[in-house]
PDB file of C-alpha atoms and ligand atoms in Angstrom:
ATOM      1  CA  UNK A 174      -4.117  20.876 -13.886  1.00 50.00           C
ATOM      2  CA  UNK A 175      -7.073  22.967 -14.994  1.00 69.00           C
ATOM      3  CA  UNK A 176     -10.228  23.075 -12.910  1.00 91.00           C
ATOM      4  CA  UNK A 177     -10.436  19.562 -11.531  1.00 97.00           C
ATOM      5  CA  UNK A 178     -13.210  19.056  -8.982  1.00 98.00           C
ATOM      6  CA  UNK A 179     -13.868  16.190  -6.625  1.00 98.00           C
ATOM      7  CA  UNK A 180     -17.365  14.984  -5.793  1.00 97.00           C
ATOM      8  CA  UNK A 181     -19.130  11.871  -4.571  1.00 97.00           C
ATOM      9  CA  UNK A 182     -19.240   8.974  -7.082  1.00 98.00           C
ATOM     10  CA  UNK A 183     -22.767   8.123  -8.270  1.00 97.00           C
ATOM     11  CA  UNK A 184     -24.107   5.169 -10.240  1.00 97.00           C
ATOM     12  CA  UNK A 185     -24.174   7.124 -13.492  1.00 97.00           C
ATOM     13  CA  UNK A 186     -20.373   7.558 -13.242  1.00 98.00           C
ATOM     14  CA  UNK A 187     -19.808   3.806 -13.533  1.00 98.00           C
ATOM     15  CA  UNK A 188     -19.356   3.603 -17.355  1.00 98.00           C
ATOM     16  CA  UNK A 189     -16.641   6.294 -17.324  1.00 98.00           C
ATOM     17  CA  UNK A 190     -15.041   4.746 -14.230  1.00 98.00           C
ATOM     18  CA  UNK A 191     -14.938   1.356 -15.982  1.00 98.00           C
ATOM     19  CA  UNK A 192     -13.186   2.864 -18.977  1.00 98.00           C
ATOM     20  CA  UNK A 193     -10.378   4.200 -16.769  1.00 98.00           C
ATOM     21  CA  UNK A 194     -10.373   1.037 -14.678  1.00 98.00           C
ATOM     22  CA  UNK A 195      -9.752  -1.187 -17.722  1.00 97.00           C
ATOM     23  CA  UNK A 196      -6.941   1.049 -18.923  1.00 97.00           C
ATOM     24  CA  UNK A 197      -5.196   1.371 -15.540  1.00 97.00           C
ATOM     25  CA  UNK A 198      -5.802  -2.119 -14.079  1.00 95.00           C
ATOM     26  CA  UNK A 199      -5.868  -4.326 -17.195  1.00 92.00           C
ATOM     27  CA  UNK A 200      -5.053  -7.535 -15.331  1.00 88.00           C
ATOM     28  CA  UNK A 201      -7.453  -7.194 -12.438  1.00 89.00           C
ATOM     29  CA  UNK A 202     -10.144  -4.693 -13.389  1.00 94.00           C
ATOM     30  CA  UNK A 203     -13.205  -4.472 -11.207  1.00 97.00           C
ATOM     31  CA  UNK A 204     -16.457  -5.292 -12.990  1.00 97.00           C
ATOM     32  CA  UNK A 205     -19.566  -3.136 -13.381  1.00 97.00           C
ATOM     33  CA  UNK A 206     -21.253  -5.299 -10.737  1.00 98.00           C
ATOM     34  CA  UNK A 207     -18.451  -4.715  -8.239  1.00 98.00           C
ATOM     35  CA  UNK A 208     -18.790  -0.937  -8.539  1.00 98.00           C
ATOM     36  CA  UNK A 209     -22.587  -1.184  -8.229  1.00 97.00           C
ATOM     37  CA  UNK A 210     -22.193  -3.278  -5.123  1.00 96.00           C
ATOM     38  CA  UNK A 211     -19.634  -0.877  -3.642  1.00 97.00           C
ATOM     39  CA  UNK A 212     -21.903   2.132  -4.233  1.00 97.00           C
ATOM     40  CA  UNK A 213     -24.793   0.287  -2.594  1.00 95.00           C
ATOM     41  CA  UNK A 214     -22.732   0.513   0.614  1.00 95.00           C
ATOM     42  CA  UNK A 215     -21.809   4.185   0.187  1.00 95.00           C
ATOM     43  CA  UNK A 216     -23.580   7.350   1.316  1.00 83.00           C
ATOM     44  CA  UNK A 217     -25.673   8.141   4.356  1.00 76.00           C
ATOM     45  CA  UNK A 218     -24.762   7.706   7.999  1.00 72.00           C
ATOM     46  CA  UNK A 219     -24.798   3.902   7.746  1.00 81.00           C
ATOM     47  CA  UNK A 220     -22.580   3.770   4.657  1.00 89.00           C
ATOM     48  CA  UNK A 221     -19.357   1.832   5.104  1.00 95.00           C
ATOM     49  CA  UNK A 222     -17.893   3.090   1.822  1.00 97.00           C
ATOM     50  CA  UNK A 223     -16.715   6.481   0.601  1.00 97.00           C
ATOM     51  CA  UNK A 224     -16.290   6.870  -3.176  1.00 98.00           C
ATOM     52  CA  UNK A 225     -15.086  10.013  -4.917  1.00 98.00           C
ATOM     53  CA  UNK A 226     -14.611  10.986  -8.546  1.00 98.00           C
ATOM     54  CA  UNK A 227     -12.514  13.776 -10.091  1.00 98.00           C
ATOM     55  CA  UNK A 228     -13.972  15.700 -13.019  1.00 98.00           C
ATOM     56  CA  UNK A 229     -12.304  18.115 -15.396  1.00 97.00           C
ATOM     57  CA  UNK A 230     -14.870  20.089 -17.352  1.00 94.00           C
ATOM     58  CA  UNK A 231     -17.392  17.271 -17.080  1.00 92.00           C
ATOM     59  CA  UNK A 232     -14.872  14.540 -18.021  1.00 97.00           C
ATOM     60  CA  UNK A 233     -14.167  11.911 -15.404  1.00 98.00           C
ATOM     61  CA  UNK A 234     -10.384  11.851 -14.834  1.00 98.00           C
ATOM     62  CA  UNK A 235      -9.981   9.938 -11.579  1.00 98.00           C
ATOM     63  CA  UNK A 236     -11.668   8.063  -8.765  1.00 98.00           C
ATOM     64  CA  UNK A 237     -10.963   6.590  -5.366  1.00 98.00           C
ATOM     65  CA  UNK A 238     -12.712   4.541  -2.721  1.00 98.00           C
ATOM     66  CA  UNK A 239     -12.366   3.908   0.996  1.00 98.00           C
ATOM     67  CA  UNK A 240     -13.949   1.107   2.991  1.00 98.00           C
ATOM     68  CA  UNK A 241     -14.492   1.879   6.658  1.00 95.00           C
ATOM     69  CA  UNK A 242     -16.755  -0.747   8.232  1.00 93.00           C
ATOM     70  CA  UNK A 243     -14.938  -0.437  11.574  1.00 93.00           C
ATOM     71  CA  UNK A 244     -12.308   1.903  12.935  1.00 93.00           C
ATOM     72  CA  UNK A 245      -9.899   0.194  10.569  1.00 96.00           C
ATOM     73  CA  UNK A 246     -10.281   1.643   7.076  1.00 97.00           C
ATOM     74  CA  UNK A 247      -8.942   0.387   3.750  1.00 98.00           C
ATOM     75  CA  UNK A 248      -7.993   2.221   0.593  1.00 98.00           C
ATOM     76  CA  UNK A 249      -9.970   0.036  -1.834  1.00 98.00           C
ATOM     77  CA  UNK A 250      -9.015   1.757  -5.057  1.00 98.00           C
ATOM     78  CA  UNK A 251      -7.396   4.931  -6.355  1.00 98.00           C
ATOM     79  CA  UNK A 252      -6.711   5.905  -9.933  1.00 98.00           C
ATOM     80  CA  UNK A 253      -5.958   8.954 -12.051  1.00 98.00           C
ATOM     81  CA  UNK A 254      -6.083   9.272 -15.841  1.00 98.00           C
ATOM     82  CA  UNK A 255      -2.511   8.910 -17.164  1.00 97.00           C
ATOM     83  CA  UNK A 256      -2.656  12.436 -18.608  1.00 97.00           C
ATOM     84  CA  UNK A 257      -2.977  13.717 -15.017  1.00 97.00           C
ATOM     85  CA  UNK A 258      -0.133  11.784 -13.410  1.00 97.00           C
ATOM     86  CA  UNK A 259       2.262  14.129 -11.680  1.00 96.00           C
ATOM     87  CA  UNK A 260      -0.298  16.961 -11.554  1.00 96.00           C
ATOM     88  CA  UNK A 261      -1.312  16.380  -7.941  1.00 96.00           C
ATOM     89  CA  UNK A 262      -4.541  14.560  -8.735  1.00 98.00           C
ATOM     90  CA  UNK A 263      -3.521  11.214  -7.172  1.00 98.00           C
ATOM     91  CA  UNK A 264      -2.488  12.973  -3.941  1.00 97.00           C
ATOM     92  CA  UNK A 265      -5.730  14.995  -3.932  1.00 97.00           C
ATOM     93  CA  UNK A 266      -7.777  11.814  -4.158  1.00 98.00           C
ATOM     94  CA  UNK A 267      -5.755  10.186  -1.387  1.00 97.00           C
ATOM     95  CA  UNK A 268      -6.199  13.297   0.746  1.00 96.00           C
ATOM     96  CA  UNK A 269      -9.952  13.009   0.224  1.00 97.00           C
ATOM     97  CA  UNK A 270      -9.948   9.385   1.407  1.00 96.00           C
ATOM     98  CA  UNK A 271      -7.884  10.244   4.491  1.00 96.00           C
ATOM     99  CA  UNK A 272     -10.292  13.105   5.293  1.00 94.00           C
ATOM    100  CA  UNK A 273     -13.159  10.607   5.101  1.00 94.00           C
ATOM    101  CA  UNK A 274     -11.295   8.204   7.399  1.00 94.00           C
ATOM    102  CA  UNK A 275     -10.626  11.029   9.863  1.00 93.00           C
ATOM    103  CA  UNK A 276     -14.285  12.141   9.759  1.00 91.00           C
ATOM    104  CA  UNK A 277     -15.328   8.606  10.651  1.00 92.00           C
ATOM    105  CA  UNK A 278     -12.893   8.484  13.546  1.00 92.00           C
ATOM    106  CA  UNK A 279     -10.825   5.677  12.028  1.00 94.00           C
ATOM    107  CA  UNK A 280      -7.712   4.730  13.974  1.00 95.00           C
ATOM    108  CA  UNK A 281      -5.774   3.366  11.016  1.00 96.00           C
ATOM    109  CA  UNK A 282      -5.871   3.021   7.248  1.00 97.00           C
ATOM    110  CA  UNK A 283      -4.499  -0.011   5.419  1.00 98.00           C
ATOM    111  CA  UNK A 284      -3.961  -0.817   1.764  1.00 98.00           C
ATOM    112  CA  UNK A 285      -2.521  -3.383  -0.626  1.00 98.00           C
ATOM    113  CA  UNK A 286      -0.319  -2.189  -3.459  1.00 98.00           C
ATOM    114  CA  UNK A 287       1.388  -4.212  -6.160  1.00 97.00           C
ATOM    115  CA  UNK A 288       5.077  -4.720  -5.461  1.00 98.00           C
ATOM    116  CA  UNK A 289       5.749  -3.671  -9.073  1.00 96.00           C
ATOM    117  CA  UNK A 290       4.009  -0.288  -8.612  1.00 97.00           C
ATOM    118  CA  UNK A 291       6.723   1.989  -7.155  1.00 97.00           C
ATOM    119  CA  UNK A 292       4.877   5.115  -8.244  1.00 97.00           C
ATOM    120  CA  UNK A 293       1.854   4.388  -6.056  1.00 98.00           C
ATOM    121  CA  UNK A 294       4.076   3.200  -3.179  1.00 98.00           C
ATOM    122  CA  UNK A 295       6.002   6.462  -3.327  1.00 98.00           C
ATOM    123  CA  UNK A 296       2.770   8.455  -3.072  1.00 98.00           C
ATOM    124  CA  UNK A 297       1.582   6.402  -0.100  1.00 98.00           C
ATOM    125  CA  UNK A 298       4.941   6.814   1.673  1.00 97.00           C
ATOM    126  CA  UNK A 299       4.738  10.545   1.203  1.00 96.00           C
ATOM    127  CA  UNK A 300       1.388  10.425   3.019  1.00 96.00           C
ATOM    128  CA  UNK A 301       2.866   8.542   5.967  1.00 95.00           C
ATOM    129  CA  UNK A 302       2.024   4.955   4.980  1.00 97.00           C
ATOM    130  CA  UNK A 303       4.632   2.371   5.912  1.00 97.00           C
ATOM    131  CA  UNK A 304       5.046  -1.188   4.604  1.00 98.00           C
ATOM    132  CA  UNK A 305       4.069  -3.738   7.258  1.00 98.00           C
ATOM    133  CA  UNK A 306       4.061  -6.962   5.269  1.00 98.00           C
ATOM    134  CA  UNK A 307       3.877  -8.781   1.975  1.00 98.00           C
ATOM    135  CA  UNK A 308       1.194 -11.104   0.573  1.00 98.00           C
ATOM    136  CA  UNK A 309       3.064 -13.491  -1.719  1.00 98.00           C
ATOM    137  CA  UNK A 310       1.504 -13.942  -5.158  1.00 97.00           C
ATOM    138  CA  UNK A 311      -1.590 -11.964  -4.167  1.00 96.00           C
ATOM    139  CA  UNK A 312      -2.180 -10.658  -7.693  1.00 93.00           C
ATOM    140  CA  UNK A 313      -2.977 -13.516 -10.055  1.00 90.00           C
ATOM    141  CA  UNK A 314      -2.485 -14.678 -12.754  1.00 89.00           C
ATOM    142  CA  UNK A 315       0.592 -12.423 -12.922  1.00 90.00           C
ATOM    143  CA  UNK A 316       1.749 -13.821  -9.540  1.00 94.00           C
ATOM    144  CA  UNK A 317       2.807 -10.405  -8.243  1.00 96.00           C
ATOM    145  CA  UNK A 318       3.202  -9.791  -4.508  1.00 98.00           C
ATOM    146  CA  UNK A 319       1.106  -7.249  -2.625  1.00 98.00           C
ATOM    147  CA  UNK A 320       2.839  -4.898  -0.225  1.00 98.00           C
ATOM    148  CA  UNK A 321       0.581  -4.173   2.751  1.00 98.00           C
ATOM    149  CA  UNK A 322       0.916  -0.588   3.963  1.00 98.00           C
ATOM    150  CA  UNK A 323      -0.498   1.060   7.046  1.00 98.00           C
ATOM    151  CA  UNK A 324      -0.985   4.572   8.339  1.00 97.00           C
ATOM    152  CA  UNK A 325      -2.114   5.562  11.804  1.00 96.00           C
ATOM    153  CA  UNK A 326      -4.688   8.309  12.064  1.00 94.00           C
ATOM    154  CA  UNK A 327      -4.299  10.988  14.712  1.00 86.00           C
ATOM    155  CA  UNK A 328      -7.597  12.815  14.678  1.00 70.00           C
ATOM    156  CA  UNK A 329      -9.239  15.333  12.376  1.00 60.00           C
ATOM    157  CA  UNK A 330      -6.768  18.160  12.514  1.00 60.00           C
ATOM    158  CA  UNK A 331      -3.696  16.446  11.208  1.00 67.00           C
ATOM    159  CA  UNK A 332      -1.972  17.209   7.928  1.00 70.00           C
ATOM    160  CA  UNK A 333      -1.161  14.365   5.625  1.00 68.00           C
ATOM    161  CA  UNK A 334       1.698  15.008   3.248  1.00 66.00           C
TER     162      UNK A 334
HETATM  163  C1  COA B 549      -1.184   5.881  -8.183  1.00 65.51           C
HETATM  164  C2  COA B 549      -1.613   7.201  -8.800  1.00 65.51           C
HETATM  165  C3  COA B 549      -3.036   7.547  -8.363  1.00 65.51           C
HETATM  166  C4  COA B 549      -0.669   8.284  -8.259  1.00 65.51           C
HETATM  167  O1  COA B 549      -0.986   9.521  -8.841  1.00 65.51           O
HETATM  168  P1  COA B 549       0.176  10.383  -9.510  1.00 65.51           P
HETATM  169  O2  COA B 549      -0.397  11.650  -9.997  1.00 65.51           O
HETATM  170  O3  COA B 549       0.871   9.511 -10.506  1.00 65.51           O
HETATM  171  O4  COA B 549       1.085  10.639  -8.222  1.00 65.51           O
HETATM  172  P2  COA B 549       2.328  11.631  -8.077  1.00 65.51           P
HETATM  173  O5  COA B 549       2.955  11.878  -9.411  1.00 65.51           O
HETATM  174  O6  COA B 549       1.924  12.819  -7.288  1.00 65.51           O
HETATM  175  O7  COA B 549       3.255  10.788  -7.120  1.00 65.51           O
HETATM  176  C5  COA B 549       3.942   9.683  -7.583  1.00 65.51           C
HETATM  177  C6  COA B 549       5.293   9.629  -6.889  1.00 65.51           C
HETATM  178  O8  COA B 549       6.012   8.555  -7.466  1.00 65.51           O
HETATM  179  C7  COA B 549       7.227   9.063  -7.998  1.00 65.51           C
HETATM  180  N1  COA B 549       7.518   8.220  -9.148  1.00 65.51           N
HETATM  181  C8  COA B 549       7.142   8.370 -10.422  1.00 65.51           C
HETATM  182  N2  COA B 549       7.597   7.338 -11.159  1.00 65.51           N
HETATM  183  C9  COA B 549       8.253   6.527 -10.333  1.00 65.51           C
HETATM  184  C10 COA B 549       8.965   5.311 -10.469  1.00 65.51           C
HETATM  185  N3  COA B 549       9.043   4.695 -11.647  1.00 65.51           N
HETATM  186  N4  COA B 549       9.546   4.766  -9.389  1.00 65.51           N
HETATM  187  C11 COA B 549       9.433   5.339  -8.170  1.00 65.51           C
HETATM  188  N5  COA B 549       8.772   6.491  -7.959  1.00 65.51           N
HETATM  189  C12 COA B 549       8.206   7.081  -9.038  1.00 65.51           C
HETATM  190  C13 COA B 549       6.957  10.503  -8.302  1.00 65.51           C
HETATM  191  O9  COA B 549       8.180  11.243  -8.378  1.00 65.51           O
HETATM  192  C14 COA B 549       6.132  10.871  -7.103  1.00 65.51           C
HETATM  193  O10 COA B 549       6.922  10.996  -5.928  1.00 65.51           O
HETATM  194  P3  COA B 549       7.383  12.435  -5.331  1.00 65.51           P
HETATM  195  O11 COA B 549       6.147  13.241  -5.131  1.00 65.51           O
HETATM  196  O12 COA B 549       8.069  12.088  -4.070  1.00 65.51           O
HETATM  197  O13 COA B 549       8.266  13.033  -6.393  1.00 65.51           O
HETATM  198  C15 COA B 549      -1.538   7.160 -10.359  1.00 65.51           C
HETATM  199  O14 COA B 549      -0.200   6.986 -10.760  1.00 65.51           O
HETATM  200  C16 COA B 549      -2.401   6.072 -10.963  1.00 65.51           C
HETATM  201  O15 COA B 549      -3.587   6.253 -11.178  1.00 65.51           O
HETATM  202  N6  COA B 549      -1.805   4.910 -11.251  1.00 65.51           N
HETATM  203  C17 COA B 549      -2.553   3.774 -11.863  1.00 65.51           C
HETATM  204  C18 COA B 549      -3.485   3.151 -10.869  1.00 65.51           C
HETATM  205  C19 COA B 549      -2.745   2.683  -9.646  1.00 65.51           C
HETATM  206  O16 COA B 549      -1.659   2.129  -9.729  1.00 65.51           O
HETATM  207  N7  COA B 549      -3.380   2.897  -8.474  1.00 65.51           N
HETATM  208  C20 COA B 549      -2.832   2.470  -7.199  1.00 65.51           C
HETATM  209  C21 COA B 549      -3.335   1.138  -6.835  1.00 65.51           C
HETATM  210  S1  COA B 549      -2.707   0.615  -5.254  1.00 65.51           S
END
C-alpha cells in the first residue's frame, strides 16, 4: 500500500463511494439517497453515525460506516477497492470503526455479513467477532443468509486484532 489516508466521509465523496459500492455490492448497492441520509446523521456530538473514507493520492479507495445510536453499535458498511484487498486496508477501516465505537463507550458491536462472503467473515473473526446467529434469506433476491456477528467492547485501551 502506498500512502493511504483515512478521513471523515463528506457529501462530496458520495459519487466516488457509489462507484465502488456498485462494483462491490452489485446485488444490494446503497443508493445516493441512502448515503446522503446516513451522512445527515454523522458528525458532531449528537451524530449517531461515523463514516470514514480511505484515499490514496486523492483517489477514494475504501469506505466504512458505523451506526451507534445507543451503546450497541453496528458495522453498517465496509468496503475496499479490489486492488487493495490483502494490503491491510479492510482491517484499517475496521480498526477505525472499532475506535469510534470505543470512543462512544459502546458495549458491543454487531454486524450482518453474507454467508457466502468468507473473506469478510475471516477479517471479522480476526478482530474478535463471533457468529451468534443466522438470518435466513436476509439478502434478496439472491436468497442468501446473513450471519450475525458480535464483538464485546472492553474500553478504550484494548487492541483489536
Ligand atoms: C471485506 C473487505 C473490506 C476485507 O478487506 P481485505 O483487504 O480483503 O481483508 P484482508 O485481506 O486483510 O482479510 C481477509 C481475510 O480473509 C482471508 N481470505 C481471503 N480469501 C478467502 C476465502 N476465499 N475464504 C476464506 N478466507 C479468505 C484472508 O487470508 C484474510 O485472512 P487472514 O488475515 O487470516 O489471512 C474487502 O474484501 C472488501 O471490500 N470486500 C467487498 C465488500 C465486502 O464484502 N464488505 C463486507 C460486507 S459485510
